[in-house]
mmCIF file of C-alpha atoms in Angstrom:
data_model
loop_
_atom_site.group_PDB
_atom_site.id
_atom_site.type_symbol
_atom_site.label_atom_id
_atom_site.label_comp_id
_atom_site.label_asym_id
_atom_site.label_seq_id
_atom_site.Cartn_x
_atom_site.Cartn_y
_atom_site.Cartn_z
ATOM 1 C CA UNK A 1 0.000 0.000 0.000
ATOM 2 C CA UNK A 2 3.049 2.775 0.910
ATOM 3 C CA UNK A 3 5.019 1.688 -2.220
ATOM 4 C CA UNK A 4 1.864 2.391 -4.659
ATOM 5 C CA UNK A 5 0.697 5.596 -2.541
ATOM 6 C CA UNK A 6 3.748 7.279 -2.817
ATOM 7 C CA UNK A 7 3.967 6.135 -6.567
ATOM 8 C CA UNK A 8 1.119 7.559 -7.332
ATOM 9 C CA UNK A 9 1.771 10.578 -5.808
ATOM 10 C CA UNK A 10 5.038 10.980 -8.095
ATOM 11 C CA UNK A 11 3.143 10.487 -10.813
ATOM 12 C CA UNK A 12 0.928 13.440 -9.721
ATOM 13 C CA UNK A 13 3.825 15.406 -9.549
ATOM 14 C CA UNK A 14 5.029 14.218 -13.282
ATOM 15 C CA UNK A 15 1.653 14.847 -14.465
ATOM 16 C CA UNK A 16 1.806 18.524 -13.081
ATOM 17 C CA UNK A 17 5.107 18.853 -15.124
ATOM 18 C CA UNK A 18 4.191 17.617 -18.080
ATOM 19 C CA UNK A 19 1.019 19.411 -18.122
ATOM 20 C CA UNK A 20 2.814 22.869 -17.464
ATOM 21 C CA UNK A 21 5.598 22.070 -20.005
ATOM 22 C CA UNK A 22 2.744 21.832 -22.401
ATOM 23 C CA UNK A 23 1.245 24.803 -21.210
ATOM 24 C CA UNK A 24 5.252 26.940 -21.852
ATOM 25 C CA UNK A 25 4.985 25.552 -25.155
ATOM 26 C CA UNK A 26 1.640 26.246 -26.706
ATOM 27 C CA UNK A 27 0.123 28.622 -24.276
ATOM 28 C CA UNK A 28 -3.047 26.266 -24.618
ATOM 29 C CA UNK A 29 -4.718 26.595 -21.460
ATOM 30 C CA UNK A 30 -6.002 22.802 -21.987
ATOM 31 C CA UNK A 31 -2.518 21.159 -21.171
ATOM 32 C CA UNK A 32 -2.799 22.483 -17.835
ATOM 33 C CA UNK A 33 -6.085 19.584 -16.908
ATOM 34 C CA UNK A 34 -3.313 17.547 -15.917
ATOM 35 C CA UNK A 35 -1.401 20.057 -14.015
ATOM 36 C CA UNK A 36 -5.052 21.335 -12.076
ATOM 37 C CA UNK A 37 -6.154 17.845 -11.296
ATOM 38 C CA UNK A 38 -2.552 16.639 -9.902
ATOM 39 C CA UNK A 39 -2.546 19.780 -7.746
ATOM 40 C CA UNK A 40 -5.971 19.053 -6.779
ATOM 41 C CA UNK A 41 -5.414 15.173 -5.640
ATOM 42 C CA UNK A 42 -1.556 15.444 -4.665
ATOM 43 C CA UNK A 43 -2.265 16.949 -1.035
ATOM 44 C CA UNK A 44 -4.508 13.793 -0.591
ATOM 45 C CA UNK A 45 -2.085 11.481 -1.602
ATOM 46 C CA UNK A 46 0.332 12.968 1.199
ATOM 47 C CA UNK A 47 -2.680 12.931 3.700
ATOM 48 C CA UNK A 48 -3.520 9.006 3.084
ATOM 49 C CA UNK A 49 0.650 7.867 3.128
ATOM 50 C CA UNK A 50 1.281 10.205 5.952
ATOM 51 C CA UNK A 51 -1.534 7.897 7.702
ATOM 52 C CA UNK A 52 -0.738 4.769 6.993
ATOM 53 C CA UNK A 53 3.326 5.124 7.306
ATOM 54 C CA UNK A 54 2.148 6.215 11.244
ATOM 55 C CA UNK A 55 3.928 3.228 12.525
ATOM 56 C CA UNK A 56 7.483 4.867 11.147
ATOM 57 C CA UNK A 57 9.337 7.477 12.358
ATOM 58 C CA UNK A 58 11.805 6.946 9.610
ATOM 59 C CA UNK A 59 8.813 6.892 6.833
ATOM 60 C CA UNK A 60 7.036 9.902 8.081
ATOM 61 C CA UNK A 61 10.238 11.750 7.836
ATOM 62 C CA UNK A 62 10.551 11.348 4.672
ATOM 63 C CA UNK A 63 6.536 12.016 3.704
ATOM 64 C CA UNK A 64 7.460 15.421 5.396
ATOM 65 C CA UNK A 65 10.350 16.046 3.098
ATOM 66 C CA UNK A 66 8.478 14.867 -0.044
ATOM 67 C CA UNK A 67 5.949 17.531 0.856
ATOM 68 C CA UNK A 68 8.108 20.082 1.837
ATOM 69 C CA UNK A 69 9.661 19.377 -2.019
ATOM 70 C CA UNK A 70 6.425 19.040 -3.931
ATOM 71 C CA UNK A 71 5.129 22.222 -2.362
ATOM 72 C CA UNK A 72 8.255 23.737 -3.328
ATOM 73 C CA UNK A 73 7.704 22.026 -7.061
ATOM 74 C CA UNK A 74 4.576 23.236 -7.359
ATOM 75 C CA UNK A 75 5.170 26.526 -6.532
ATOM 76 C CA UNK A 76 7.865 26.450 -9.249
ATOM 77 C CA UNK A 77 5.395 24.951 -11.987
ATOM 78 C CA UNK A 78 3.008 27.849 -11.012
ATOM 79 C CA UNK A 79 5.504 30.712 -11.075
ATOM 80 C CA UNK A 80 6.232 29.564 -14.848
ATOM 81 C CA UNK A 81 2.468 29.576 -15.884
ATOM 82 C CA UNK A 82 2.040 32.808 -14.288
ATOM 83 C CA UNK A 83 4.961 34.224 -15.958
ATOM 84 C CA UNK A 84 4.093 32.330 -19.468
ATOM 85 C CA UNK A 85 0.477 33.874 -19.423
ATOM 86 C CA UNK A 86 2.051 37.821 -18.729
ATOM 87 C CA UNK A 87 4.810 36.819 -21.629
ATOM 88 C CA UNK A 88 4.502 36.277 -25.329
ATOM 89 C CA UNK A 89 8.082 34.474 -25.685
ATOM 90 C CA UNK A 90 8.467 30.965 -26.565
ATOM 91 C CA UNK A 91 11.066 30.688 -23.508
ATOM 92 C CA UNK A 92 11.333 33.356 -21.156
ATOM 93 C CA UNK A 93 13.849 34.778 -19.263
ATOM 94 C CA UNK A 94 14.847 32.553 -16.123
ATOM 95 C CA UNK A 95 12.629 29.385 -17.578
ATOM 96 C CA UNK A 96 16.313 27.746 -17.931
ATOM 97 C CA UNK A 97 17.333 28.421 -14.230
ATOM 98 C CA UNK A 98 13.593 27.414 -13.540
ATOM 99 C CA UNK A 99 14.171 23.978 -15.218
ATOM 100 C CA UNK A 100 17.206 23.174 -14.188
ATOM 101 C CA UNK A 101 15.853 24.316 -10.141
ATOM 102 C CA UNK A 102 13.205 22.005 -10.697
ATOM 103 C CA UNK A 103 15.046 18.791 -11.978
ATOM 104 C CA UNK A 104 16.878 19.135 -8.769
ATOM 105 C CA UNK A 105 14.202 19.506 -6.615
ATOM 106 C CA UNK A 106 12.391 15.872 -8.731
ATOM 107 C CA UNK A 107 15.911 14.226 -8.134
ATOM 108 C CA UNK A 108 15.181 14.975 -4.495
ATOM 109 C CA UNK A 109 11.721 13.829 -4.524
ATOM 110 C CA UNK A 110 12.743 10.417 -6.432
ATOM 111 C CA UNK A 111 15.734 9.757 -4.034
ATOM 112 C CA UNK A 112 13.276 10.069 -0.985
ATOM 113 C CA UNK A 113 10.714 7.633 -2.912
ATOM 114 C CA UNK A 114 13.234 5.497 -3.206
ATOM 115 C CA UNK A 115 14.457 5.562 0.306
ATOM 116 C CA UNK A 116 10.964 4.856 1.183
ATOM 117 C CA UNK A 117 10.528 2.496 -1.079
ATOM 118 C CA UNK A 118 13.459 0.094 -0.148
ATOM 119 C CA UNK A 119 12.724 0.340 3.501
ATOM 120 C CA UNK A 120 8.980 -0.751 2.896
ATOM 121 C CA UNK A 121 10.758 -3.879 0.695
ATOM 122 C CA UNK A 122 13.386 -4.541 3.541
ATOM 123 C CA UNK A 123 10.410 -4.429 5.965
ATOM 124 C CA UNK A 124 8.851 -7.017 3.576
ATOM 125 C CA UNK A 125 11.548 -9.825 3.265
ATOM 126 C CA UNK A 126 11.800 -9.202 7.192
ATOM 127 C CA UNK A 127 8.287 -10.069 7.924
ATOM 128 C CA UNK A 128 8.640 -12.985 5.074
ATOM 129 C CA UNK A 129 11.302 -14.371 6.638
ATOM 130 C CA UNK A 130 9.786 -14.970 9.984
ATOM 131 C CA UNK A 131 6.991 -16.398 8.547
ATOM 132 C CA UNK A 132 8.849 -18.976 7.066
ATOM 133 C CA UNK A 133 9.657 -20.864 9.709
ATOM 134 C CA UNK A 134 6.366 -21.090 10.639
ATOM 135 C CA UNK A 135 4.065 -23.949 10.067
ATOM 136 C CA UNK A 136 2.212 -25.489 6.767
ATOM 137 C CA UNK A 137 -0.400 -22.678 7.709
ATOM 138 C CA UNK A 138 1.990 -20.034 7.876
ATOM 139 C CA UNK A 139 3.371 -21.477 4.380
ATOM 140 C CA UNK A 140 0.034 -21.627 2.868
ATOM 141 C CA UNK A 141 -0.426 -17.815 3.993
ATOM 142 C CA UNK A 142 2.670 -16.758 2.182
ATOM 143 C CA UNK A 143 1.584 -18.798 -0.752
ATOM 144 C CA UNK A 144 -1.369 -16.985 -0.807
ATOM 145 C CA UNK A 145 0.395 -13.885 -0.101
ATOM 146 C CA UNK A 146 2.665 -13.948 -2.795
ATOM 147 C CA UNK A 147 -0.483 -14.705 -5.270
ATOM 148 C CA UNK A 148 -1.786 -11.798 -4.156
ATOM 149 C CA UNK A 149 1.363 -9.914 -4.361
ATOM 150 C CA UNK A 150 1.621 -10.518 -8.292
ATOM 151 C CA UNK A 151 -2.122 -9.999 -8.882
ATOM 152 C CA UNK A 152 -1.484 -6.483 -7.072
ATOM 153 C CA UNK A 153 1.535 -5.876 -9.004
ATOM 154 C CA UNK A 154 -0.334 -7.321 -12.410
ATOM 155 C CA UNK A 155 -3.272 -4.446 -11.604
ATOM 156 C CA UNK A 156 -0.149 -2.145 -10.889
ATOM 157 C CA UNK A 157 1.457 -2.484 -14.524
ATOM 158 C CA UNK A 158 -1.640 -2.359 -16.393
ATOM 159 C CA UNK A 159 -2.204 0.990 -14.340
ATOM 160 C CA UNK A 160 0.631 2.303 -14.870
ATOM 161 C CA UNK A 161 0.696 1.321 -18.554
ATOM 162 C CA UNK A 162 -2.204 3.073 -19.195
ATOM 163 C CA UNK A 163 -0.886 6.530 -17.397
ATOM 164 C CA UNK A 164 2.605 5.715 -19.678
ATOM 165 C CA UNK A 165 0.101 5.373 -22.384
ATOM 166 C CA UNK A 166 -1.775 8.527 -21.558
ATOM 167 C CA UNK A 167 1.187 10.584 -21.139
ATOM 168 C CA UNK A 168 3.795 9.508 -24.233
ATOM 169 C CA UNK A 169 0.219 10.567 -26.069
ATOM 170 C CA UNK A 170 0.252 13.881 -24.415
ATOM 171 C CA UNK A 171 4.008 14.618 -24.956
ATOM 172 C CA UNK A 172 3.462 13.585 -28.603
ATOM 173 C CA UNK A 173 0.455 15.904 -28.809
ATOM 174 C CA UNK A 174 3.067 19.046 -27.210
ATOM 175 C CA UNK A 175 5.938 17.712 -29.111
ATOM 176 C CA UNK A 176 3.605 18.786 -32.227
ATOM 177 C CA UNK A 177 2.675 21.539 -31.122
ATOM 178 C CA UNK A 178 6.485 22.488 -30.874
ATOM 179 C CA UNK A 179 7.600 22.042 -34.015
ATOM 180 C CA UNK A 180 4.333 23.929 -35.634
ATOM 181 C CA UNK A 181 5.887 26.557 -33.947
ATOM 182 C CA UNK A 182 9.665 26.338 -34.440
ATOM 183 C CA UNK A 183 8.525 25.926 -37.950
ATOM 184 C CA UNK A 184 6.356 28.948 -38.069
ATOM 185 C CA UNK A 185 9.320 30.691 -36.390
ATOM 186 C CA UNK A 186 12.081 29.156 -39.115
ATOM 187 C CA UNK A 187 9.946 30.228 -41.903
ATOM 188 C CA UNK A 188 8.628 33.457 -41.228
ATOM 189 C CA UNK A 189 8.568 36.045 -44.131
ATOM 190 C CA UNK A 190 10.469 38.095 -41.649
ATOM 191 C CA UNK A 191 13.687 37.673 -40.115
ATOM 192 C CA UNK A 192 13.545 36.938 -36.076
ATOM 193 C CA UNK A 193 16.508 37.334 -33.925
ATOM 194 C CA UNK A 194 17.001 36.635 -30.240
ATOM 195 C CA UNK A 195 19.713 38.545 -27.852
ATOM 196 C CA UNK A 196 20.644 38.179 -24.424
ATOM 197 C CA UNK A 197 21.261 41.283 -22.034
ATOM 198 C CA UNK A 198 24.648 41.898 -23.434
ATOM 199 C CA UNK A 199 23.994 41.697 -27.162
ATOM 200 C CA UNK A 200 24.991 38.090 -28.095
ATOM 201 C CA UNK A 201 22.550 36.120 -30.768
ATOM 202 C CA UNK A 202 20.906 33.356 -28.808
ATOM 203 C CA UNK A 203 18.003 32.566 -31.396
ATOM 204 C CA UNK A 204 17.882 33.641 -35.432
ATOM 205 C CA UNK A 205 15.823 31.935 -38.080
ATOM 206 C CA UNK A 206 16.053 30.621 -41.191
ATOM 207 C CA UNK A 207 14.706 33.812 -42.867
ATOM 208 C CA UNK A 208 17.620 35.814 -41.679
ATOM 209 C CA UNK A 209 20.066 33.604 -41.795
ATOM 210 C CA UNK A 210 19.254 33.361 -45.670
ATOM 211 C CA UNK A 211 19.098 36.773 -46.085
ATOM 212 C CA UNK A 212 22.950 37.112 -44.508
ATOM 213 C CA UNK A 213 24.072 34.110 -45.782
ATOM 214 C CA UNK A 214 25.384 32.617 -42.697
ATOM 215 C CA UNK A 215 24.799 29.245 -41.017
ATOM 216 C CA UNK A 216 23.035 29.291 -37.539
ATOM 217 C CA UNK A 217 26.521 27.304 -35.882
ATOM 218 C CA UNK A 218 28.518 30.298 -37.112
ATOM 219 C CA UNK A 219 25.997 33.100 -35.423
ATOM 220 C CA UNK A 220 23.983 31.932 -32.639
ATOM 221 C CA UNK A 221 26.033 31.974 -29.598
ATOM 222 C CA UNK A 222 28.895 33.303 -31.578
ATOM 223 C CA UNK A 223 28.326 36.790 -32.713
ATOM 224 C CA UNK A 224 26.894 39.842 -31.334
ATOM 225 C CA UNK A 225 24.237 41.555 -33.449
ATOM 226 C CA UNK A 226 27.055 44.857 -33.406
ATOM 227 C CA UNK A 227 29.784 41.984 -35.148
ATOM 228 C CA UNK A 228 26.829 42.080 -38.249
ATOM 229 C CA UNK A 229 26.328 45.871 -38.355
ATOM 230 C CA UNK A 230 27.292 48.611 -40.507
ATOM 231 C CA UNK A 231 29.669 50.986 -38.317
ATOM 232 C CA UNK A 232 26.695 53.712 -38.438
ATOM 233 C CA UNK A 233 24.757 50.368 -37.766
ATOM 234 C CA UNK A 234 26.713 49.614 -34.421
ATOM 235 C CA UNK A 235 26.113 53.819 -33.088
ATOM 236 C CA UNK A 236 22.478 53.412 -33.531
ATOM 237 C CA UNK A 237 22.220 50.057 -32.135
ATOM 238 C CA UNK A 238 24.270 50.649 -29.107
ATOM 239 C CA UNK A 239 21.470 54.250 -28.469
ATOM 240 C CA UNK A 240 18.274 52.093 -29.079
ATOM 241 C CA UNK A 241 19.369 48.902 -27.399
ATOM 242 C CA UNK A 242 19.973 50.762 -24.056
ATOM 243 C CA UNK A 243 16.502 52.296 -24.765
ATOM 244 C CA UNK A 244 14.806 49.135 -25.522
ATOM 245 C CA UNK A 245 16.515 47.487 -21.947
ATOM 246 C CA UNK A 246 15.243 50.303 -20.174
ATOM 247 C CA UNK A 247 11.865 50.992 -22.063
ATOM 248 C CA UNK A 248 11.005 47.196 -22.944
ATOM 249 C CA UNK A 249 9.892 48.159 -26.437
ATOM 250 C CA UNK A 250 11.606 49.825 -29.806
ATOM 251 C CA UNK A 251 9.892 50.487 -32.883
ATOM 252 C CA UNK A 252 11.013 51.058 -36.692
ATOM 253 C CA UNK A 253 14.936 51.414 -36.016
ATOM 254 C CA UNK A 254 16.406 52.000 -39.536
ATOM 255 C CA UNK A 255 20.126 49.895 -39.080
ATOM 256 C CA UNK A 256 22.019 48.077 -41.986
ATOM 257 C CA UNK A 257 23.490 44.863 -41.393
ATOM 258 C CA UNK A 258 26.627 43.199 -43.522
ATOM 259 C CA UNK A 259 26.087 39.928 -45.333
ATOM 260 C CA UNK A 260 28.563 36.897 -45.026
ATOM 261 C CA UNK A 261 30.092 38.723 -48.775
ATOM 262 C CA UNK A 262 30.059 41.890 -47.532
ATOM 263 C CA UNK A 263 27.190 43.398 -49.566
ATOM 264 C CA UNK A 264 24.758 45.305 -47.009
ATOM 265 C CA UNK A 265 20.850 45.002 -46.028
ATOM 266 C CA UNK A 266 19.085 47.327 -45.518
ATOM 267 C CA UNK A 267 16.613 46.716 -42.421
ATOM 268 C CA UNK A 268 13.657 48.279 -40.265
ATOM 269 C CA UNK A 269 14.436 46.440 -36.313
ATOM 270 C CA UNK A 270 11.242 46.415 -34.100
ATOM 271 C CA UNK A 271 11.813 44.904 -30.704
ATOM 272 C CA UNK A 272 10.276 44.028 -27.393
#
């Protein structure tokens, strides 16, 4: 009963994930059903393995930490759908640090699951081995036992093969959604660019990197947008990106940038 409470209630906390992740990517406010309902059910999950893990000191530890860390997760998924529905970026600013925070805080989770899990396993084999020096009676009960044991884990696979089942379906369904976008992006009639807070290309799509003749492994992450400007280009730039960091927003900038052969383009830069 612990080992499939506190099972379920990491899949909760994988369903919230991969509901929000959706949610980052499409902005679809359906992909977060998964995310609401695990939220909804996780605190009773806690409530019912907190009760029946009473006879542990060690166990209820470590339901305390597990809900000190989902709490903590959740927070973290709901600070990213709050920021992702008051931003119109495909990744926002700090959703790296955000991810990264949050894989932690799951390898946490997992390693006190696991904890949990082995000791309810150790406390298994214990209580099988005494029995087994019991009599025929005490045989027949482990016999039936272990029956029971495999038709429990038998309902347990087919369980959790139909969640694995529901979710690869749901990842497939955000994985599309994905590349409708990063293709919309790529093939824009407009070039897009990307730049972090000190001027270094981060994102650029197809469109402009046609229309400078570069590859995206020789720009992005490599150049600044000044190393691809005119010298009156790089003036003007330096005046309206200070501007656009302090205002949020620049409109119709006339700059010219230089192609791979040296030729120059002519461009109007909007920004936000």
């Amino acid at each position: 009963a612990v080992i499939g409470e506190i099972e379920e209630a990491l899949g909760d906390l994988q369903e919230a994930e991969t509901g929000q992740r959706g949610y980052l990517l499409t902005g679809d406010e359906r992909f977060l059903e998964p995310y609401n309902a695990a939220v909804a059910h996780l605190p009773e999950q806690l409530r019912e393995l907190r009760e029946i893990t009473a006879d542990s000191v060690q166990q209820q530890a470590a339901v305390g930490r597990i809900q000190a860390l989902a709490t903590q997760r959740l927070a973290s998924l709901k600070d990213g759908i709050e920021q992702r529905r008051h931003q119109h970026p495909i990744l926002a600013s700090g959703d790296l640090e955000r991810l990264q925070s949050g894989r932690s805080i799951m390898d946490e989770i997992r390693s006190e699951v696991e904890g949990m899990r082995e000791r309810e396993e150790s406390l298994l084999r214990a209580r099988a081995a005494g029995l087994a020096g019991d009599s025929s009676q005490a045989r027949a009960l482990i016999l039936g036992g272990n029956v029971l044991a495999g038709l429990v884990l038998l309902i347990v696979f087919i369980l959790l093969q139909r969640e694995s089942a529901s979710r690869h379906a749901a990842q497939i369904d955000a994985q599309k959604h994905l590349a409708e976008i990063e293709d919309l992006y790529n093939n824009a009639p407009c070039g897009y660019h990307s730049l972090d807070k000190d001027g270094l290309i981060i994102r650029m799509n197809d469109t402009e990197l046609m229309w400078l003749g570069h590859t995206r492994a020789e720009v992005v992450g490599k150049k600044h947008l000044t190393d691809l400007l005119t010298p009156e280009g790089r003036a003007k730039f330096d005046q309206q990106f200070e501007e656009l960091k302090r205002t949020g927003v620049v409109s119709d900038v006339d700059l010219e940038l230089v192609r791979s052969d040296g030729t120059v383009l002519p461009v109007i830069r909007s920004a936000s």
